[in-house]
Short mmCIF file of C-alpha atoms and ligand atoms in Angstrom, two decimals:
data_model
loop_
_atom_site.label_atom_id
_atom_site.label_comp_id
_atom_site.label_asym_id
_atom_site.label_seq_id
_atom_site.Cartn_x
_atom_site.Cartn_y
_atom_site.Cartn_z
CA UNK A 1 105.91 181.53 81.05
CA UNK A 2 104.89 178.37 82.32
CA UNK A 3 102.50 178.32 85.43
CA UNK A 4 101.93 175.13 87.44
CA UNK A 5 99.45 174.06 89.89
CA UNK A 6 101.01 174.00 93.52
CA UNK A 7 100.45 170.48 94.75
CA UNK A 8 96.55 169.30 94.83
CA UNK A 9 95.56 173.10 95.40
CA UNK A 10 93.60 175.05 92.85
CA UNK A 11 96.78 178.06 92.84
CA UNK A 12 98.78 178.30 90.19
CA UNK A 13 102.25 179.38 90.25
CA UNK A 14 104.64 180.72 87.31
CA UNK A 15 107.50 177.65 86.86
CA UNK A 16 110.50 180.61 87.85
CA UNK A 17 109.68 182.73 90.34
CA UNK A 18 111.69 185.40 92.46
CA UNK A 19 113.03 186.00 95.74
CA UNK A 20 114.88 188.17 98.53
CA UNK A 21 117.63 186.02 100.37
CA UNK A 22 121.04 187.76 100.95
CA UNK A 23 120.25 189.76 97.98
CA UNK A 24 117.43 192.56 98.96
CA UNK A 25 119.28 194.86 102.04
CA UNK A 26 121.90 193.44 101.84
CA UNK A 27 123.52 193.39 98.50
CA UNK A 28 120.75 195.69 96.14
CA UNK A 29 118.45 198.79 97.23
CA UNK A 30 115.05 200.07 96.57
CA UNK A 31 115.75 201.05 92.89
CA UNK A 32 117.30 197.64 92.44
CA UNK A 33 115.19 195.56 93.44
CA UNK A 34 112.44 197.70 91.73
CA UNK A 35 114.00 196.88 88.57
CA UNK A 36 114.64 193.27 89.39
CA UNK A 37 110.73 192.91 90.49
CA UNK A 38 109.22 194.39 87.38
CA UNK A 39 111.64 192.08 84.92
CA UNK A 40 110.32 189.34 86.86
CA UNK A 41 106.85 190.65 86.70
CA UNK A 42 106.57 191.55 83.29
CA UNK A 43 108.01 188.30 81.93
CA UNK A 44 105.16 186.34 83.76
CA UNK A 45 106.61 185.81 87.25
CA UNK A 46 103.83 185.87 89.55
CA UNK A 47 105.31 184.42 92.77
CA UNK A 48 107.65 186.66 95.15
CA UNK A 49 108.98 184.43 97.97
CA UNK A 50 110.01 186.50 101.63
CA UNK A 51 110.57 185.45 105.10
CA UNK A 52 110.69 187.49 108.30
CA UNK A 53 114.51 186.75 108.47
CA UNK A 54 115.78 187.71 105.12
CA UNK A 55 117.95 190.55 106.65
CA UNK A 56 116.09 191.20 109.70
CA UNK A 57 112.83 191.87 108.62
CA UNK A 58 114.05 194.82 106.14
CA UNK A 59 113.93 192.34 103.08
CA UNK A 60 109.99 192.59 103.37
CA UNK A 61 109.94 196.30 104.20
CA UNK A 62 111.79 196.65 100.86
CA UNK A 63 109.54 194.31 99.21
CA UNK A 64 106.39 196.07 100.76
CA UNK A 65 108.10 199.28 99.22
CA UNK A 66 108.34 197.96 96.08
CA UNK A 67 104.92 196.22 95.44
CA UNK A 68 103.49 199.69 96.88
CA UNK A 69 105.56 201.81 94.31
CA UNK A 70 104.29 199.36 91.68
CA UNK A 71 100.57 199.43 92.19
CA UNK A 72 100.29 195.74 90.70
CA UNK A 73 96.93 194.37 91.26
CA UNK A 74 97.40 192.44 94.37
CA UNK A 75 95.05 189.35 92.54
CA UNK A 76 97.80 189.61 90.15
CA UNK A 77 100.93 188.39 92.57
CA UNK A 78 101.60 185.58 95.11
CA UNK A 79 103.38 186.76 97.83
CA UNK A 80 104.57 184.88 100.67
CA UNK A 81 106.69 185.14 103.94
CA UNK A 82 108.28 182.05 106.78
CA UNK A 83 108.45 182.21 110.48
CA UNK A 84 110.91 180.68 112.71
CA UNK A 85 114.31 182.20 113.25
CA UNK A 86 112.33 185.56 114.46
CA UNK A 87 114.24 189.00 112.53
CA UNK A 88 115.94 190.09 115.87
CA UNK A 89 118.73 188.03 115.61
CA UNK A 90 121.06 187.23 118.41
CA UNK A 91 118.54 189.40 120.18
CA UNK A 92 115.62 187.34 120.01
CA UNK A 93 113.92 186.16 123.02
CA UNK A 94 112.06 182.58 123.63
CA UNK A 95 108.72 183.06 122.05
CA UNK A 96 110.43 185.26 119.07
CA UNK A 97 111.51 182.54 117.62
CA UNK A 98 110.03 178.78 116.79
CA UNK A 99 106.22 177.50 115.53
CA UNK A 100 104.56 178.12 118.48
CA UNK A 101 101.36 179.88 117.98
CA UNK A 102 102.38 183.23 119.89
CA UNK A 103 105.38 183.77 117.36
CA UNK A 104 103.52 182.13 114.24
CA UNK A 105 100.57 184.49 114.91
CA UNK A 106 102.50 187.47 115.70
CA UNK A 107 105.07 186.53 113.04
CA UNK A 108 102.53 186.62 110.38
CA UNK A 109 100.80 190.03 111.99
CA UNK A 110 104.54 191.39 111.34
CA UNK A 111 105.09 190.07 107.82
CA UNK A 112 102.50 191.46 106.76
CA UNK A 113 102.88 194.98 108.34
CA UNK A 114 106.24 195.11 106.72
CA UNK A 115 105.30 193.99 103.10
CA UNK A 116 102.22 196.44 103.41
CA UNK A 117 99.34 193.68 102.34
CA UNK A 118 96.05 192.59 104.03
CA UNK A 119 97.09 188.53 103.59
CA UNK A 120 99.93 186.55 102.81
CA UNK A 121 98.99 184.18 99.80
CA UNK A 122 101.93 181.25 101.12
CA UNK A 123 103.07 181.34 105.08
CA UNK A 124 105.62 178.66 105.76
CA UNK A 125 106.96 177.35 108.58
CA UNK A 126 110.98 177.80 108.04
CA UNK A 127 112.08 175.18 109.46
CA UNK A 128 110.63 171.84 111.92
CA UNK A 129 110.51 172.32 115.38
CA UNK A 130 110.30 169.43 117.37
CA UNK A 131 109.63 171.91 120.49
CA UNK A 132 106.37 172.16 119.74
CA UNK A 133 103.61 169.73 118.87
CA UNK A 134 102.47 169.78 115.61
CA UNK A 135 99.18 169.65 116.79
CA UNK A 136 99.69 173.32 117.68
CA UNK A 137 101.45 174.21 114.34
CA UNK A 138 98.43 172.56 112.02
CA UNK A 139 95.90 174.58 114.57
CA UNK A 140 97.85 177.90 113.93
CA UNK A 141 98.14 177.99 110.49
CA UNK A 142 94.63 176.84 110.13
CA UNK A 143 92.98 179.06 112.02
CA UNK A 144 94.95 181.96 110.27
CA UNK A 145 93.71 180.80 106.74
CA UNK A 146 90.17 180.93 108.19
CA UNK A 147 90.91 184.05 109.87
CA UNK A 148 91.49 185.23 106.38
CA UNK A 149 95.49 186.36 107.13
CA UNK A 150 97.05 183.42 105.04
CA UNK A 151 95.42 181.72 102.11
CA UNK A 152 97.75 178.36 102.22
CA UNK A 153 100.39 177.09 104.62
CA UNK A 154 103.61 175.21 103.71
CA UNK A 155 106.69 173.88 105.65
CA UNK A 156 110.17 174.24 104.43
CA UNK A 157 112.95 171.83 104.85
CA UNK A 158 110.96 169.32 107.16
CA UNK A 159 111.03 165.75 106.13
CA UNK A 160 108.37 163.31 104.60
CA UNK A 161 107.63 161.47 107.82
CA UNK A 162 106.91 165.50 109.22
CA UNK A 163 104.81 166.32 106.27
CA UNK A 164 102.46 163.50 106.57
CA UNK A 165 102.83 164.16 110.68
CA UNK A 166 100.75 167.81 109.85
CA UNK A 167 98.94 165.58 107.31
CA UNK A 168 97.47 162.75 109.87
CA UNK A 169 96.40 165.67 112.27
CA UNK A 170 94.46 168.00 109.95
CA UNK A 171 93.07 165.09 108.62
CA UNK A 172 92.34 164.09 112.67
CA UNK A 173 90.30 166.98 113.29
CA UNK A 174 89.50 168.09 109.76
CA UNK A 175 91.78 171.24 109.41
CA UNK A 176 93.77 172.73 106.67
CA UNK A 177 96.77 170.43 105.81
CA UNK A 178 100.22 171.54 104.57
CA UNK A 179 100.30 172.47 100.77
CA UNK A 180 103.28 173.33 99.71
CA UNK A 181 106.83 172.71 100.80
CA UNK A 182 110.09 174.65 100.16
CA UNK A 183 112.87 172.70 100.06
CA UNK A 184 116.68 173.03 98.54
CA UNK A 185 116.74 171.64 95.28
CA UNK A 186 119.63 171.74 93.03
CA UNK A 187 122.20 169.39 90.68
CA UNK A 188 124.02 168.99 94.17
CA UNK A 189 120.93 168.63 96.66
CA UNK A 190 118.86 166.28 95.42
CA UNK A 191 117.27 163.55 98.32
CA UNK A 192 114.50 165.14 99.67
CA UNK A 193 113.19 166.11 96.39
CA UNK A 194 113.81 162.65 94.41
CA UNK A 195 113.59 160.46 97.16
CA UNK A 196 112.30 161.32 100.32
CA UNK A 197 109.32 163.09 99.23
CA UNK A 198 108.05 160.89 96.38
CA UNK A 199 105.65 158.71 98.74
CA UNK A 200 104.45 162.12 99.89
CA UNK A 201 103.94 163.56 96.26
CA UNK A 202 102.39 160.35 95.41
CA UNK A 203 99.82 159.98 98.55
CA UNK A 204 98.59 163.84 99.25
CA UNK A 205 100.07 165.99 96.60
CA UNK A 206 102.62 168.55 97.37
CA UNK A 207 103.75 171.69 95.60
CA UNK A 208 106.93 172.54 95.77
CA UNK A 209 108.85 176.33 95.54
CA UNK A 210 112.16 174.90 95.52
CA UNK A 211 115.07 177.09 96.90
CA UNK A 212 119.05 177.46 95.11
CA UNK A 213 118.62 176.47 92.36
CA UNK A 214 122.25 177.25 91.61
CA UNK A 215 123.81 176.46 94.77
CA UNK A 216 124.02 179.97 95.36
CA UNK A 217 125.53 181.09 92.22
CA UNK A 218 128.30 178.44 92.24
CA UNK A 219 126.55 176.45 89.63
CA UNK A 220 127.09 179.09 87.51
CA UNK A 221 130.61 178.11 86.94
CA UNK A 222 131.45 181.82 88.10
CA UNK A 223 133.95 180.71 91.06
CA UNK A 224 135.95 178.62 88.88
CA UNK A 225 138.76 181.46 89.14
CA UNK A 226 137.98 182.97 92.59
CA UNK A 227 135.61 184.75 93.86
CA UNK A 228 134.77 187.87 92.12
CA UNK A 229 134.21 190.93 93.65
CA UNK A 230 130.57 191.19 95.76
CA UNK A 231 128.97 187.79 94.66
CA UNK A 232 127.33 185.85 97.99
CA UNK A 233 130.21 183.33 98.44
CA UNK A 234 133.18 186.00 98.85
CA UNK A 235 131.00 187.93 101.32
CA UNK A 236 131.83 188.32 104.92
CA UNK A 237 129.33 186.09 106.91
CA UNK A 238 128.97 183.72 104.34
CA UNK A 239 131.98 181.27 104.59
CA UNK A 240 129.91 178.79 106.03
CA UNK A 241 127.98 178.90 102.47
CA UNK A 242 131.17 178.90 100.64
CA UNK A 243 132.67 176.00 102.18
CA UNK A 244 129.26 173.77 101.43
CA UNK A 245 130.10 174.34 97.92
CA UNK A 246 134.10 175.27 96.78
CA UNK A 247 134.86 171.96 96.80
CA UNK A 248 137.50 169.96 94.59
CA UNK A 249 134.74 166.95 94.04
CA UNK A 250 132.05 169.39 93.04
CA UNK A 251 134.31 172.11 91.14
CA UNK A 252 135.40 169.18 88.85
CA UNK A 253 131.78 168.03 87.99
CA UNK A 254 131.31 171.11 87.20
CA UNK A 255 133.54 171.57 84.59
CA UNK A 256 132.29 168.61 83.18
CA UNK A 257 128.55 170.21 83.05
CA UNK A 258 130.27 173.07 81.71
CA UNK A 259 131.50 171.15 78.83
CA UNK A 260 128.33 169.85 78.02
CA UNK A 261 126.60 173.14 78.45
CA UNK A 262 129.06 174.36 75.74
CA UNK A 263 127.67 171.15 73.92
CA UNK A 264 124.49 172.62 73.60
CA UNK A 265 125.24 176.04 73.05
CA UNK A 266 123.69 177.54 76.36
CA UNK A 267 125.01 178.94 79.78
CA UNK A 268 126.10 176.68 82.62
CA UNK A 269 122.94 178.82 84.88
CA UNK A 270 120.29 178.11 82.17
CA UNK A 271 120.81 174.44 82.04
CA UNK A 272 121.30 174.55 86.00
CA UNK A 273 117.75 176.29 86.90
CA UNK A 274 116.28 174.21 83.58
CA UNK A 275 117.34 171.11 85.08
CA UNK A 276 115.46 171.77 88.00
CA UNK A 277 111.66 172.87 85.99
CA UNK A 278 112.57 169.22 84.05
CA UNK A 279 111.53 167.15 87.82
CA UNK A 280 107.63 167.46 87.35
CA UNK A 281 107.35 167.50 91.53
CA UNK A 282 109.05 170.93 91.03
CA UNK A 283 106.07 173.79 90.96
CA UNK A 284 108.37 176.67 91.29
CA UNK A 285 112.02 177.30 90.99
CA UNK A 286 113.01 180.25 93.07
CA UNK A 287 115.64 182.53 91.67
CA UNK A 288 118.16 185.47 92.76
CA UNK A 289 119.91 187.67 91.26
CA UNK A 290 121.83 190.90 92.37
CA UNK A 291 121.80 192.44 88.44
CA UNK A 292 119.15 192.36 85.62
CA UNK A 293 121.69 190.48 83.64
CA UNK A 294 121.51 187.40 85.96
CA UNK A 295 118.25 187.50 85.55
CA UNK A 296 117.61 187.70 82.04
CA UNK A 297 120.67 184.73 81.96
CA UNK A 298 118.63 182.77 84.37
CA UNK A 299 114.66 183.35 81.80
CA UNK A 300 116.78 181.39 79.26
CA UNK A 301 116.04 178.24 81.10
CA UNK A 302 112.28 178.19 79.30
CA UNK A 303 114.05 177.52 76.50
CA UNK A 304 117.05 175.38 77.03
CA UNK A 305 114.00 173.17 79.29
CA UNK A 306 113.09 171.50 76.00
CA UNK A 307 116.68 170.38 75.19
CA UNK A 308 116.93 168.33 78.10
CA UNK A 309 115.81 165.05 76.43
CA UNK A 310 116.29 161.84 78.23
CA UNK A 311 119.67 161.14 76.24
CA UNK A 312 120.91 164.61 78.47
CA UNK A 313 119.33 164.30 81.92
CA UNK A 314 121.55 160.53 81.83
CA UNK A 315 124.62 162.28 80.77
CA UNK A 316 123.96 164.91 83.26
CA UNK A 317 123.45 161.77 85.67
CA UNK A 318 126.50 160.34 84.50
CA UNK A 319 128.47 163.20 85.13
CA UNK A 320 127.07 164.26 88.77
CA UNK A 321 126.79 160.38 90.17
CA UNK A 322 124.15 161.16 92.90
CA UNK A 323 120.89 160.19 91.79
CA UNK A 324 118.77 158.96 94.34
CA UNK A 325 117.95 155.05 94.35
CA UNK A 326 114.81 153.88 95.28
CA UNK A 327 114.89 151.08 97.22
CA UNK A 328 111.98 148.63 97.00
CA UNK A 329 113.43 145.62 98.41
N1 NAP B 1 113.28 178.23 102.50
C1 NAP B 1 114.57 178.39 102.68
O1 NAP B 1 115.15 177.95 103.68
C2 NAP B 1 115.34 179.19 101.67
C3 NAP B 1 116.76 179.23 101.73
C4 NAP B 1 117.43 179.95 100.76
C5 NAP B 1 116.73 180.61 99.76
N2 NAP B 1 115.36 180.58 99.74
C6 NAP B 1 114.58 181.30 98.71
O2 NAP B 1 115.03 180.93 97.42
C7 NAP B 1 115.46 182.09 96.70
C8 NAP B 1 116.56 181.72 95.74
O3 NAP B 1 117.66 181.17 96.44
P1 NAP B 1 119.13 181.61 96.08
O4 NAP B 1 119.21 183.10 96.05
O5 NAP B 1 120.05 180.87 96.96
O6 NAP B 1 119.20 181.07 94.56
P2 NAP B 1 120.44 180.76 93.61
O7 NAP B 1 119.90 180.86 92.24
O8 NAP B 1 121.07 179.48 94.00
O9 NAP B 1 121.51 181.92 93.87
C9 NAP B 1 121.22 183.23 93.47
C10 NAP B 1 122.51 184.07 93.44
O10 NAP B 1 123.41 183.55 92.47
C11 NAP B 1 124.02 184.62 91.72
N3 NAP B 1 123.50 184.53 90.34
C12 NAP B 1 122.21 184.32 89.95
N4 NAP B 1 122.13 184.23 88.63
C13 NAP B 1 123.36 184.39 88.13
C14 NAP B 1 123.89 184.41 86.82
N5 NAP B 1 123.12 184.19 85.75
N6 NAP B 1 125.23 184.59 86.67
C15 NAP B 1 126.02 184.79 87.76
N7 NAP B 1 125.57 184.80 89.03
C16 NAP B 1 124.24 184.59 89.22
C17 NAP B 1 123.58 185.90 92.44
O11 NAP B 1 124.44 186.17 93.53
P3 NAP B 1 125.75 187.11 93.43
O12 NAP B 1 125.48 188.19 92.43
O13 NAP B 1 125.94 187.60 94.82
O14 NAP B 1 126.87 186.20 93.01
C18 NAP B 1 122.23 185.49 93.00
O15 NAP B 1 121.80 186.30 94.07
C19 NAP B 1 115.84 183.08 97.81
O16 NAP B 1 115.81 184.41 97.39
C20 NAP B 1 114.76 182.81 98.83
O17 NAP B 1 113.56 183.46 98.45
C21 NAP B 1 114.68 179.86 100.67
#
């Protein structure tokens, strides 16, 4: 395994790490997710990612479960959780919700009640909110690093000009800045991370724990015929997901990558997550999986990484026709 440092910070984070969206409650149980945890674990993973929303708070409970059951030494592990969309659902209430500092404080209190730990190692804020100053947000997750709850903040899916917002206030009244975003980042999705963000990377140093790295599984080629039976884009609740990515332009790149992941002799979902731990700005990939096969399928990308040689990543270019252009006109 391959462990980078996140951003300017000192922590270091395996390249592949592991995570609990749609999959833990919802799709796997306890003894599931046990097994999933101590693949990950044993093969050098040292970074499980968690938010209070991830089915309603129960994602951490079974998380909390799980690290208890294991006994890992907690120094060993980075663990982290998000706040925004509260775990109540349609029944959350104002203040439940957001990056104020009632719910990011009371948030955190509950994240870390559920995952049974003394501190969360990453906290992020899920999502902007332009309801509340960001002088408030960079004071709240400051003061719960020095209050010892959370050891460094991120943001996920906010934009450069946000990011160096939080930036230009801790660095106003000398307070903990942002370290680490979580952003989408996949063969599909790739502005923020190869465009937007690069004045960012270059000025104060991000990390980055990048989310879907296959687009949900459909970079795996596996809905080329269909939707087979329990996998996240033939699930109820999750046509919104589907229709981002069945489509006839994107199905028909895909077979392309296909091809050339044929070419090289390795799966479609090695060279997809390996494609993503080839962008240096990348500290983690996140990955999911409902079955220890996935996962063991998705490990392979350590080793298809060093086939991607320059000659590749432009065919791969070729094929997908979205890479960012810099404009420096
Ligand atoms: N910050 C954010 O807003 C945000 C948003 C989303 C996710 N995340 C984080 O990022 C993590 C990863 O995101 P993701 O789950 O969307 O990642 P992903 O890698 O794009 O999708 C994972 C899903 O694809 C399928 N899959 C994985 N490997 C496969 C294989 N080798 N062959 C066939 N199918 C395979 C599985 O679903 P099926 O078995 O159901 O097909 C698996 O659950 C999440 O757990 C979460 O921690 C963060």
């Amino acid at each position: 395994m391959e462990y980078r440092r996140l951003g300017r910070s000192g922590l270091q984070l395996s390249v592949l790490s592991f995570g609990s969206w749609v999959t833990f409650h919802k799709q796997i149980d306890d003894s599931i997710a046990d097994e999933l945890m101590s693949i990950a674990y044993d093969r050098g993973i040292n970074f499980f990612d968690n938010a209070e929303t991830y089915a309603l708070g129960e994602s951490e409970k079974m998380m909390g479960r799980v690290l208890q059951k294991k006994g890992w030494d907690r120094t060993s592990y980075v663990l982290s959780s998000k706040a925004y969309f509260g775990w109540r659902g349609k029944g959350n209430k104002p203040n439940q919700t957001g990056l104020s500092r009632k719910h990011l404080v009371e948030a955190c209190n509950e994240a870390l009640s559920r995952l049974q730990t003394d501190y969360l190692d990453l906290y992020f804020c899920h999502r902007p909110d332009p309801t509340v100053p960001i002088e408030e947000v960079v004071w709240t997750m400051h003061n719960l690093i020095q209050q010892g709850k959370v050891l460094y903040w991120g943001t996920s899916q906010w934009s450069a000009a946000e990011i160096m917002e939080a930036h230009r206030v801790a660095q106003q009244y000398c307070l903990i800045a942002p370290t680490t975003e979580q952003p989408q980042y996949n063969m599909f999705e790739r502005f923020k991370m190869e465009q937007d963000y690069i004045p960012v990377f270059q000025n104060v140093g991000l990390g980055t724990t990048i989310w879907s790295p296959l687009a949900a599984g459909f970079l795996t080629g596996k809905y080329n015929d269909g939707f087979p039976e329990g996998s996240r884009l033939g699930m109820k609740g999750f046509e919104w997901l589907r229709d981002r990515w069945i489509q006839e332009e994107k199905m028909s790149k895909l077979k392309k990558l296909d091809e050339l992941s044929k070419e090289l002799n390795v799966s479609m979902a090695s060279l997809a997550i390996a494609w993503t731990i080839h962008n240096p700005n990348v500290t983690s990939t996140i990955l999911g999986a409902t079955r220890k096969e996935q996962l063991e399928e998705n490990f392979k990308a350590l080793d298809v990484l060093p086939l991607l040689t320059t000659e590749i990543m432009s065919r791969i270019d070729e094929i997908l026709g979205n890479k960012p252009v810099m404009d420096l006109s």
